[in-house]
């Protein structure tokens, strides 16, 4: 029989790589807590409607990129393609506006897009996102968007540039969309097929079409900032002022319109010098229209979504996110049957004392176990043989030097803790030992 592989565009994260994930996630949780965000976990699947109503039926995401399936009860469910709509759904469902406002939520969770895998992305990727729901103030935009910037900076990606735009709101955007249609209609023949369709449905999206032909035409289009109403213009100034206070570098970029229909006012894409100009590290923005699209009362919100897979792929970050060490600190090595039994008890005692420890699961003899201890990087071997059992002792062997010390069985846990805390040096010695 042929062996089975992971689904196309999805991948396993194996031991060796997963420690880097754990280190990065620990940093994310710590940083989010410092910013006052609480973690929220929503289901991996949502009713398809959640995304049809919010992301928009006529977006690439819903039309081409979502995993949509019918469950056994005949309901249309979707693997979530992004986090914001699900968080807002949960906020409304649980009446979270009754709690102290604004609500500040974050998640580190898998997202799913049925992309062509050759584009370099994965069909399942892990996203770090945060949302501030219930504040329309520019301070909220600046705070939530600064969180991932501080994450980037904390892993050494210090050259961070925010590309900032405002796409307006219900008061001023219709006028702008009309201006866009007026501009693009006479040039429709030169647009790609997708953009010709967007022309009537959502002309804003022509501005972020990546095709060179479309972009060339879009460069001459009217820009949203020229059409902002007074309130939107004041909001944009407020965001800029906060970024300045926070030392966050930004440039105004009229082509940042974000792919989703529910964005209002602030739209950002954030670039890192290390990545070159091509790829945004993350995007975010304000979505004051989202709650109503989900059937809730008007509720402002602002947030971002940040794909962590790419962050970990960037050269150099390996060194900047030091992996959490999960290798065993000690290996229990036994010679003979009596020692094997005693070793089971010793291993358990050491683990209960909070020390990472491993032992034999393959019926290996002591010599083979010492080699194994070396291979997995254990710092000490706890050697048990007939002599040790007779003396109610354990021989502690420092793997790097081969130096061995006899420690009484009663004191072994305390002695180990002390030595592990102390660093690899100065373990008391009693010669190299003959094993
Ligand atoms: Zn196009
Ligand atoms: Zn406006």
Short mmCIF file of C-alpha atoms and ligand atoms in Angstrom, two decimals:
data_model
loop_
_atom_site.label_atom_id
_atom_site.label_comp_id
_atom_site.label_asym_id
_atom_site.label_seq_id
_atom_site.Cartn_x
_atom_site.Cartn_y
_atom_site.Cartn_z
CA UNK A 1 0.00 0.00 0.00
CA UNK A 2 1.20 3.52 -0.72
CA UNK A 3 1.80 5.72 2.30
CA UNK A 4 -0.39 8.76 2.83
CA UNK A 5 0.81 12.36 2.79
CA UNK A 6 -0.54 15.49 4.42
CA UNK A 7 -3.19 17.31 2.32
CA UNK A 8 -1.78 19.47 -0.45
CA UNK A 9 -0.74 22.90 0.78
CA UNK A 10 -0.71 21.80 4.41
CA UNK A 11 2.24 20.72 6.42
CA UNK A 12 3.43 19.13 9.59
CA UNK A 13 5.40 21.10 12.14
CA UNK A 14 7.83 18.61 13.57
CA UNK A 15 9.83 18.55 16.79
CA UNK A 16 12.86 20.68 16.09
CA UNK A 17 10.74 23.32 14.37
CA UNK A 18 7.88 23.35 16.83
CA UNK A 19 10.11 24.71 19.59
CA UNK A 20 10.56 27.90 17.58
CA UNK A 21 6.79 28.14 17.34
CA UNK A 22 6.48 27.70 21.07
CA UNK A 23 9.04 30.42 21.66
CA UNK A 24 7.30 32.82 19.30
CA UNK A 25 3.88 32.04 20.73
CA UNK A 26 5.15 32.58 24.27
CA UNK A 27 6.37 35.99 23.14
CA UNK A 28 3.01 36.77 21.54
CA UNK A 29 1.07 35.82 24.69
CA UNK A 30 3.39 37.88 26.85
CA UNK A 31 3.22 40.93 24.61
CA UNK A 32 -0.56 40.74 24.21
CA UNK A 33 -0.95 40.58 27.99
CA UNK A 34 1.27 43.65 28.40
CA UNK A 35 -1.04 45.49 25.98
CA UNK A 36 -4.09 44.37 27.96
CA UNK A 37 -5.54 41.96 25.39
CA UNK A 38 -7.32 38.76 26.47
CA UNK A 39 -7.15 35.59 24.43
CA UNK A 40 -10.30 34.44 22.66
CA UNK A 41 -10.71 31.01 21.03
CA UNK A 42 -13.44 30.59 18.47
CA UNK A 43 -14.28 27.40 16.54
CA UNK A 44 -12.25 26.45 13.50
CA UNK A 45 -15.52 26.29 11.54
CA UNK A 46 -18.26 28.92 11.33
CA UNK A 47 -21.55 29.09 9.50
CA UNK A 48 -20.59 30.07 5.95
CA UNK A 49 -22.91 33.06 6.31
CA UNK A 50 -20.51 34.66 8.81
CA UNK A 51 -18.05 35.18 5.97
CA UNK A 52 -20.52 35.69 3.16
CA UNK A 53 -22.09 38.58 5.03
CA UNK A 54 -18.86 40.18 6.16
CA UNK A 55 -15.95 39.27 3.94
CA UNK A 56 -18.44 39.71 1.11
CA UNK A 57 -19.90 37.25 -1.35
CA UNK A 58 -18.09 38.79 -4.27
CA UNK A 59 -14.58 38.63 -2.88
CA UNK A 60 -11.93 36.19 -4.03
CA UNK A 61 -11.86 34.80 -0.53
CA UNK A 62 -15.46 33.60 -0.58
CA UNK A 63 -15.66 32.85 -4.28
CA UNK A 64 -12.41 30.97 -4.72
CA UNK A 65 -10.47 30.52 -1.54
CA UNK A 66 -12.76 29.19 1.17
CA UNK A 67 -13.14 25.62 2.34
CA UNK A 68 -16.91 25.32 2.28
CA UNK A 69 -18.69 22.09 3.07
CA UNK A 70 -22.11 20.82 3.99
CA UNK A 71 -22.26 18.95 7.29
CA UNK A 72 -24.39 15.87 7.90
CA UNK A 73 -27.25 18.07 9.04
CA UNK A 74 -27.27 19.96 5.73
CA UNK A 75 -25.75 23.19 7.11
CA UNK A 76 -23.17 25.09 5.13
CA UNK A 77 -20.04 25.46 7.24
CA UNK A 78 -16.67 26.95 6.39
CA UNK A 79 -13.17 26.62 7.73
CA UNK A 80 -12.45 30.16 8.85
CA UNK A 81 -10.33 32.14 6.36
CA UNK A 82 -9.65 34.94 8.85
CA UNK A 83 -10.33 35.77 12.46
CA UNK A 84 -12.07 39.13 12.73
CA UNK A 85 -15.57 38.12 11.63
CA UNK A 86 -15.54 35.16 14.02
CA UNK A 87 -14.43 37.32 16.96
CA UNK A 88 -17.18 39.85 16.21
CA UNK A 89 -19.70 37.01 15.90
CA UNK A 90 -18.65 35.80 19.37
CA UNK A 91 -18.71 39.35 20.79
CA UNK A 92 -22.31 39.79 19.63
CA UNK A 93 -23.45 36.28 20.53
CA UNK A 94 -22.21 36.53 24.13
CA UNK A 95 -23.26 40.14 24.70
CA UNK A 96 -19.66 41.12 25.48
CA UNK A 97 -20.54 44.80 25.23
CA UNK A 98 -21.96 44.40 28.76
CA UNK A 99 -18.41 43.97 30.00
CA UNK A 100 -16.05 46.91 30.54
CA UNK A 101 -15.42 48.54 27.17
CA UNK A 102 -13.70 48.44 24.85
CA UNK A 103 -13.30 44.68 24.43
CA UNK A 104 -9.70 43.76 23.65
CA UNK A 105 -9.19 40.29 22.22
CA UNK A 106 -6.40 38.38 20.56
CA UNK A 107 -5.91 34.95 19.08
CA UNK A 108 -3.16 32.73 17.74
CA UNK A 109 -5.04 30.28 15.57
CA UNK A 110 -5.06 28.34 12.31
CA UNK A 111 -6.72 29.96 9.29
CA UNK A 112 -7.60 28.21 6.05
CA UNK A 113 -7.49 29.38 2.45
CA UNK A 114 -7.81 27.22 -0.60
CA UNK A 115 -4.97 29.09 -2.32
CA UNK A 116 -2.85 27.61 -5.02
CA UNK A 117 0.00 26.30 -2.87
CA UNK A 118 2.63 27.27 -5.47
CA UNK A 119 2.06 30.90 -4.53
CA UNK A 120 4.17 30.10 -1.51
CA UNK A 121 1.47 30.27 1.11
CA UNK A 122 -0.02 27.35 2.96
CA UNK A 123 -3.65 26.38 2.90
CA UNK A 124 -3.50 26.23 6.66
CA UNK A 125 -1.49 28.91 8.33
CA UNK A 126 -1.30 30.33 11.83
CA UNK A 127 -2.44 33.84 12.38
CA UNK A 128 -1.88 36.18 15.29
CA UNK A 129 -4.65 38.73 15.37
CA UNK A 130 -6.05 41.22 17.83
CA UNK A 131 -9.21 43.30 17.88
CA UNK A 132 -10.38 46.29 19.88
CA UNK A 133 -14.17 46.30 19.75
CA UNK A 134 -16.24 49.17 21.12
CA UNK A 135 -13.96 52.15 20.56
CA UNK A 136 -14.09 54.51 17.58
CA UNK A 137 -11.15 56.54 18.86
CA UNK A 138 -7.93 56.87 16.83
CA UNK A 139 -6.09 55.85 19.99
CA UNK A 140 -7.58 52.37 19.59
CA UNK A 141 -6.33 52.09 16.00
CA UNK A 142 -2.86 53.11 17.08
CA UNK A 143 -2.79 50.79 20.09
CA UNK A 144 -3.92 47.62 18.36
CA UNK A 145 -1.66 48.23 15.36
CA UNK A 146 1.35 48.96 17.54
CA UNK A 147 1.10 45.55 19.22
CA UNK A 148 2.33 43.54 16.18
CA UNK A 149 4.89 46.25 15.42
CA UNK A 150 6.37 45.74 18.87
CA UNK A 151 6.39 42.00 18.16
CA UNK A 152 8.37 42.57 14.97
CA UNK A 153 10.78 44.84 16.77
CA UNK A 154 11.20 42.36 19.61
CA UNK A 155 12.44 39.71 17.17
CA UNK A 156 14.94 42.13 15.68
CA UNK A 157 12.95 43.39 12.69
CA UNK A 158 13.47 46.94 13.73
CA UNK A 159 12.94 48.62 10.38
CA UNK A 160 9.17 48.67 10.36
CA UNK A 161 7.16 50.98 8.13
CA UNK A 162 3.42 51.44 8.30
CA UNK A 163 1.68 52.15 5.01
CA UNK A 164 -1.37 54.07 6.12
CA UNK A 165 -4.54 55.00 4.31
CA UNK A 166 -8.14 55.86 5.10
CA UNK A 167 -10.88 54.31 2.99
CA UNK A 168 -13.55 56.55 4.48
CA UNK A 169 -16.90 55.49 5.87
CA UNK A 170 -20.57 55.27 4.94
CA UNK A 171 -20.79 59.05 4.74
CA UNK A 172 -17.99 59.70 2.30
CA UNK A 173 -17.12 56.44 0.57
CA UNK A 174 -20.08 56.28 -1.85
CA UNK A 175 -18.88 59.52 -3.44
CA UNK A 176 -15.39 58.11 -3.71
CA UNK A 177 -16.55 54.81 -5.22
CA UNK A 178 -18.48 56.78 -7.82
CA UNK A 179 -15.36 58.76 -8.66
CA UNK A 180 -13.45 55.49 -9.02
CA UNK A 181 -16.08 54.06 -11.38
CA UNK A 182 -16.04 57.24 -13.41
CA UNK A 183 -12.28 56.97 -13.70
CA UNK A 184 -12.02 53.26 -14.50
CA UNK A 185 -15.05 52.80 -16.78
CA UNK A 186 -13.50 54.39 -19.86
CA UNK A 187 -10.37 52.31 -19.20
CA UNK A 188 -12.18 49.03 -18.49
CA UNK A 189 -10.75 47.32 -21.58
CA UNK A 190 -7.27 47.61 -20.17
CA UNK A 191 -8.20 46.05 -16.80
CA UNK A 192 -7.90 42.35 -15.99
CA UNK A 193 -11.02 40.22 -15.93
CA UNK A 194 -11.24 40.31 -12.12
CA UNK A 195 -10.99 44.09 -12.06
CA UNK A 196 -13.66 44.52 -14.75
CA UNK A 197 -15.97 42.64 -12.41
CA UNK A 198 -14.79 44.68 -9.41
CA UNK A 199 -15.58 47.85 -11.32
CA UNK A 200 -19.27 47.54 -10.51
CA UNK A 201 -19.13 45.46 -7.33
CA UNK A 202 -16.20 46.94 -5.42
CA UNK A 203 -14.03 49.31 -7.45
CA UNK A 204 -11.85 49.98 -4.39
CA UNK A 205 -10.29 46.59 -4.90
CA UNK A 206 -8.92 47.52 -8.31
CA UNK A 207 -6.41 49.63 -6.40
CA UNK A 208 -4.79 46.60 -4.82
CA UNK A 209 -4.78 44.40 -7.93
CA UNK A 210 -1.26 43.08 -8.26
CA UNK A 211 -1.29 42.91 -12.08
CA UNK A 212 1.07 45.43 -13.61
CA UNK A 213 -1.48 46.57 -16.23
CA UNK A 214 -4.11 47.32 -13.61
CA UNK A 215 -1.64 48.99 -11.29
CA UNK A 216 -0.42 51.27 -14.08
CA UNK A 217 -3.95 52.52 -14.67
CA UNK A 218 -4.70 52.71 -10.95
CA UNK A 219 -1.78 55.09 -10.44
CA UNK A 220 -3.82 57.81 -12.10
CA UNK A 221 -7.01 57.09 -10.13
CA UNK A 222 -8.47 59.47 -7.56
CA UNK A 223 -7.37 58.61 -4.03
CA UNK A 224 -9.68 58.08 -1.06
CA UNK A 225 -8.01 60.67 1.17
CA UNK A 226 -9.17 63.39 -1.22
CA UNK A 227 -12.78 62.38 -0.60
CA UNK A 228 -12.83 61.98 3.20
CA UNK A 229 -15.60 63.67 5.14
CA UNK A 230 -14.63 65.89 8.06
CA UNK A 231 -15.00 63.10 10.67
CA UNK A 232 -12.87 60.66 8.67
CA UNK A 233 -10.20 63.29 8.04
CA UNK A 234 -10.05 64.11 11.75
CA UNK A 235 -9.78 60.41 12.56
CA UNK A 236 -6.89 59.94 10.14
CA UNK A 237 -5.07 62.90 11.68
CA UNK A 238 -5.59 61.35 15.12
CA UNK A 239 -4.07 58.04 14.03
CA UNK A 240 -1.09 59.83 12.53
CA UNK A 241 -0.57 61.84 15.70
CA UNK A 242 -0.63 58.69 17.83
CA UNK A 243 1.87 56.93 15.58
CA UNK A 244 4.13 59.95 15.91
CA UNK A 245 3.84 59.85 19.71
CA UNK A 246 4.68 56.15 19.65
CA UNK A 247 7.65 56.60 17.33
CA UNK A 248 6.01 54.44 14.67
CA UNK A 249 7.19 55.36 11.18
CA UNK A 250 4.38 55.66 8.62
CA UNK A 251 3.87 56.77 5.05
CA UNK A 252 0.54 57.59 3.45
CA UNK A 253 -0.16 54.97 0.78
CA UNK A 254 -3.35 55.39 -1.27
CA UNK A 255 -3.09 51.83 -2.60
CA UNK A 256 -3.64 50.24 0.79
CA UNK A 257 -7.34 49.48 0.60
CA UNK A 258 -7.43 46.00 2.14
CA UNK A 259 -9.21 43.15 0.43
CA UNK A 260 -12.33 43.01 2.54
CA UNK A 261 -15.57 44.91 2.23
CA UNK A 262 -16.08 45.68 5.90
CA UNK A 263 -13.11 47.95 6.41
CA UNK A 264 -13.79 51.60 7.19
CA UNK A 265 -11.40 54.48 7.72
CA UNK A 266 -7.98 53.22 8.79
CA UNK A 267 -6.31 50.66 6.52
CA UNK A 268 -2.69 49.66 6.99
CA UNK A 269 -0.12 47.32 5.60
CA UNK A 270 3.09 47.01 7.51
CA UNK A 271 6.42 46.33 5.83
CA UNK A 272 9.73 45.31 7.24
CA UNK A 273 13.02 46.45 5.73
CA UNK A 274 14.39 42.93 5.93
CA UNK A 275 11.72 41.56 3.62
CA UNK A 276 12.17 44.02 0.80
CA UNK A 277 9.35 46.16 -0.45
CA UNK A 278 7.32 43.34 -1.99
CA UNK A 279 5.59 41.70 0.91
CA UNK A 280 3.63 43.23 3.73
CA UNK A 281 4.30 41.57 7.08
CA UNK A 282 0.72 42.12 8.16
CA UNK A 283 -2.34 44.19 7.48
CA UNK A 284 -5.12 45.61 9.53
CA UNK A 285 -7.64 48.33 9.87
CA UNK A 286 -10.92 49.58 11.15
CA UNK A 287 -14.21 47.79 10.51
CA UNK A 288 -16.98 49.91 11.98
CA UNK A 289 -19.53 48.33 9.62
CA UNK A 290 -18.87 44.72 10.59
CA UNK A 291 -21.18 44.30 13.59
CA UNK A 292 -24.20 45.47 11.64
CA UNK A 293 -23.41 43.09 8.79
CA UNK A 294 -23.60 40.31 11.36
CA UNK A 295 -26.98 41.54 12.61
CA UNK A 296 -25.67 43.43 15.67
CA UNK A 297 -26.11 47.05 16.64
CA UNK A 298 -23.49 49.51 15.33
CA UNK A 299 -20.21 48.71 17.08
CA UNK A 300 -16.85 50.14 16.05
CA UNK A 301 -13.84 47.88 15.84
CA UNK A 302 -10.23 47.84 14.71
CA UNK A 303 -7.66 45.07 14.44
CA UNK A 304 -5.02 43.23 12.46
CA UNK A 305 -4.13 39.75 11.24
CA UNK A 306 -0.52 38.62 11.12
CA UNK A 307 0.60 35.36 9.49
CA UNK A 308 3.20 33.90 11.81
CA UNK A 309 4.47 31.22 9.38
CA UNK A 310 6.15 33.85 7.26
CA UNK A 311 7.64 35.60 10.25
CA UNK A 312 9.38 32.38 11.23
CA UNK A 313 10.58 31.83 7.66
CA UNK A 314 12.47 35.10 7.51
CA UNK A 315 16.18 34.56 7.53
CA UNK A 316 17.73 35.39 10.82
CA UNK A 317 14.62 35.21 12.93
CA UNK A 318 15.79 31.76 14.02
CA UNK A 319 18.41 33.43 16.09
CA UNK A 320 16.04 36.11 17.25
CA UNK A 321 13.39 33.77 18.54
CA UNK A 322 15.50 31.37 20.59
CA UNK A 323 13.79 28.01 20.67
CA UNK A 324 12.44 26.74 23.94
CA UNK A 325 14.68 23.87 25.09
CA UNK A 326 12.60 20.71 25.49
CA UNK A 327 15.39 18.14 25.41
CA UNK A 328 15.79 15.95 28.50
CA UNK A 329 18.08 17.32 31.16
CA UNK A 330 18.77 13.90 32.56
CA UNK A 331 18.66 10.31 31.33
CA UNK A 332 18.14 7.41 33.68
CA UNK A 333 20.63 4.70 32.67
CA UNK A 334 20.33 1.26 34.21
CA UNK A 335 22.49 -1.84 34.22
CA UNK A 336 20.65 -5.08 35.07
CA UNK A 337 17.12 -6.05 36.02
CA UNK A 338 17.04 -4.82 39.61
CA UNK A 339 18.35 -1.45 38.48
CA UNK A 340 15.78 -1.33 35.70
CA UNK A 341 12.98 -1.56 38.24
CA UNK A 342 14.60 0.99 40.51
CA UNK A 343 15.14 3.22 37.47
CA UNK A 344 11.38 3.44 36.82
CA UNK A 345 10.90 4.82 40.33
CA UNK A 346 13.86 7.20 40.07
CA UNK A 347 12.70 8.57 36.70
CA UNK A 348 9.26 9.31 38.07
CA UNK A 349 10.66 11.01 41.18
CA UNK A 350 12.94 13.21 39.11
CA UNK A 351 10.09 14.23 36.78
CA UNK A 352 7.83 15.02 39.72
CA UNK A 353 10.55 17.28 41.01
CA UNK A 354 10.20 19.35 37.83
CA UNK A 355 13.21 18.08 35.92
CA UNK A 356 12.97 17.01 32.26
CA UNK A 357 13.98 13.38 32.28
CA UNK A 358 13.91 10.35 30.01
CA UNK A 359 14.55 6.65 30.46
CA UNK A 360 14.55 3.40 28.58
CA UNK A 361 11.56 2.28 26.53
CA UNK A 362 13.34 -0.15 24.23
CA UNK A 363 14.82 -2.61 26.71
CA UNK A 364 18.31 -1.26 26.03
CA UNK A 365 21.31 -2.00 28.17
CA UNK A 366 23.21 0.70 30.02
CA UNK A 367 25.86 1.23 27.35
CA UNK A 368 23.27 1.78 24.64
CA UNK A 369 21.42 4.15 26.95
CA UNK A 370 24.54 6.23 27.52
CA UNK A 371 24.92 6.62 23.76
CA UNK A 372 21.25 7.55 23.52
CA UNK A 373 21.71 10.12 26.31
CA UNK A 374 24.50 11.66 24.25
CA UNK A 375 22.42 11.75 21.07
CA UNK A 376 19.41 13.48 22.64
CA UNK A 377 21.61 16.00 24.43
CA UNK A 378 20.95 15.04 28.05
CA UNK A 379 23.24 16.90 30.39
CA UNK A 380 23.45 14.22 33.06
CA UNK A 381 23.00 10.47 33.14
CA UNK A 382 21.72 8.98 36.38
CA UNK A 383 23.45 5.65 36.41
CA UNK A 384 22.02 2.75 38.43
CA UNK A 385 23.64 -0.69 38.69
CA UNK A 386 23.96 -3.35 41.35
CA UNK A 387 26.65 -1.35 43.19
CA UNK A 388 24.48 1.74 43.38
CA UNK A 389 21.47 -0.22 44.59
CA UNK A 390 23.57 -1.88 47.31
CA UNK A 391 24.78 1.56 48.44
CA UNK A 392 21.37 3.26 48.07
CA UNK A 393 23.11 5.71 45.73
CA UNK A 394 22.99 7.04 42.20
CA UNK A 395 26.01 7.78 40.03
CA UNK A 396 25.59 11.16 38.38
CA UNK A 397 27.56 11.28 35.15
CA UNK A 398 28.08 14.57 33.41
CA UNK A 399 27.75 13.65 29.76
CA UNK A 400 30.03 16.36 28.39
CA UNK A 401 33.02 15.44 30.53
CA UNK A 402 32.34 11.88 31.64
CA UNK A 403 32.90 12.96 35.23
CA UNK A 404 31.00 10.87 37.74
CA UNK A 405 29.86 11.49 41.30
CA UNK A 406 28.09 9.20 43.71
CA UNK A 407 25.07 10.83 45.35
CA UNK A 408 22.89 9.17 47.94
CA UNK A 409 19.48 8.17 46.66
CA UNK A 410 17.81 10.34 49.31
CA UNK A 411 19.61 13.45 48.13
CA UNK A 412 19.57 12.91 44.40
CA UNK A 413 16.72 15.29 43.56
CA UNK A 414 18.17 18.16 45.53
CA UNK A 415 21.64 17.55 44.14
CA UNK A 416 20.34 17.46 40.57
CA UNK A 417 18.41 20.68 40.96
CA UNK A 418 21.50 22.36 42.28
CA UNK A 419 23.70 21.14 39.45
CA UNK A 420 21.21 21.96 36.73
CA UNK A 421 20.92 25.47 38.12
CA UNK A 422 24.65 25.82 38.37
CA UNK A 423 25.65 25.42 34.73
CA UNK A 424 27.69 22.68 33.20
CA UNK A 425 30.87 23.36 35.14
CA UNK A 426 32.04 22.27 38.58
CA UNK A 427 30.29 19.01 39.21
CA UNK A 428 32.13 17.25 42.02
CA UNK A 429 34.15 14.38 40.64
CA UNK A 430 35.18 10.91 41.54
CA UNK A 431 37.07 9.96 38.44
CA UNK A 432 36.05 9.06 34.93
CA UNK A 433 34.37 5.80 35.85
CA UNK A 434 34.81 2.54 34.07
CA UNK A 435 31.54 2.05 32.24
ZN1 LIG B 1 -6.66 43.70 -12.10
ZN1 LIG B 2 -16.16 59.74 6.11
#
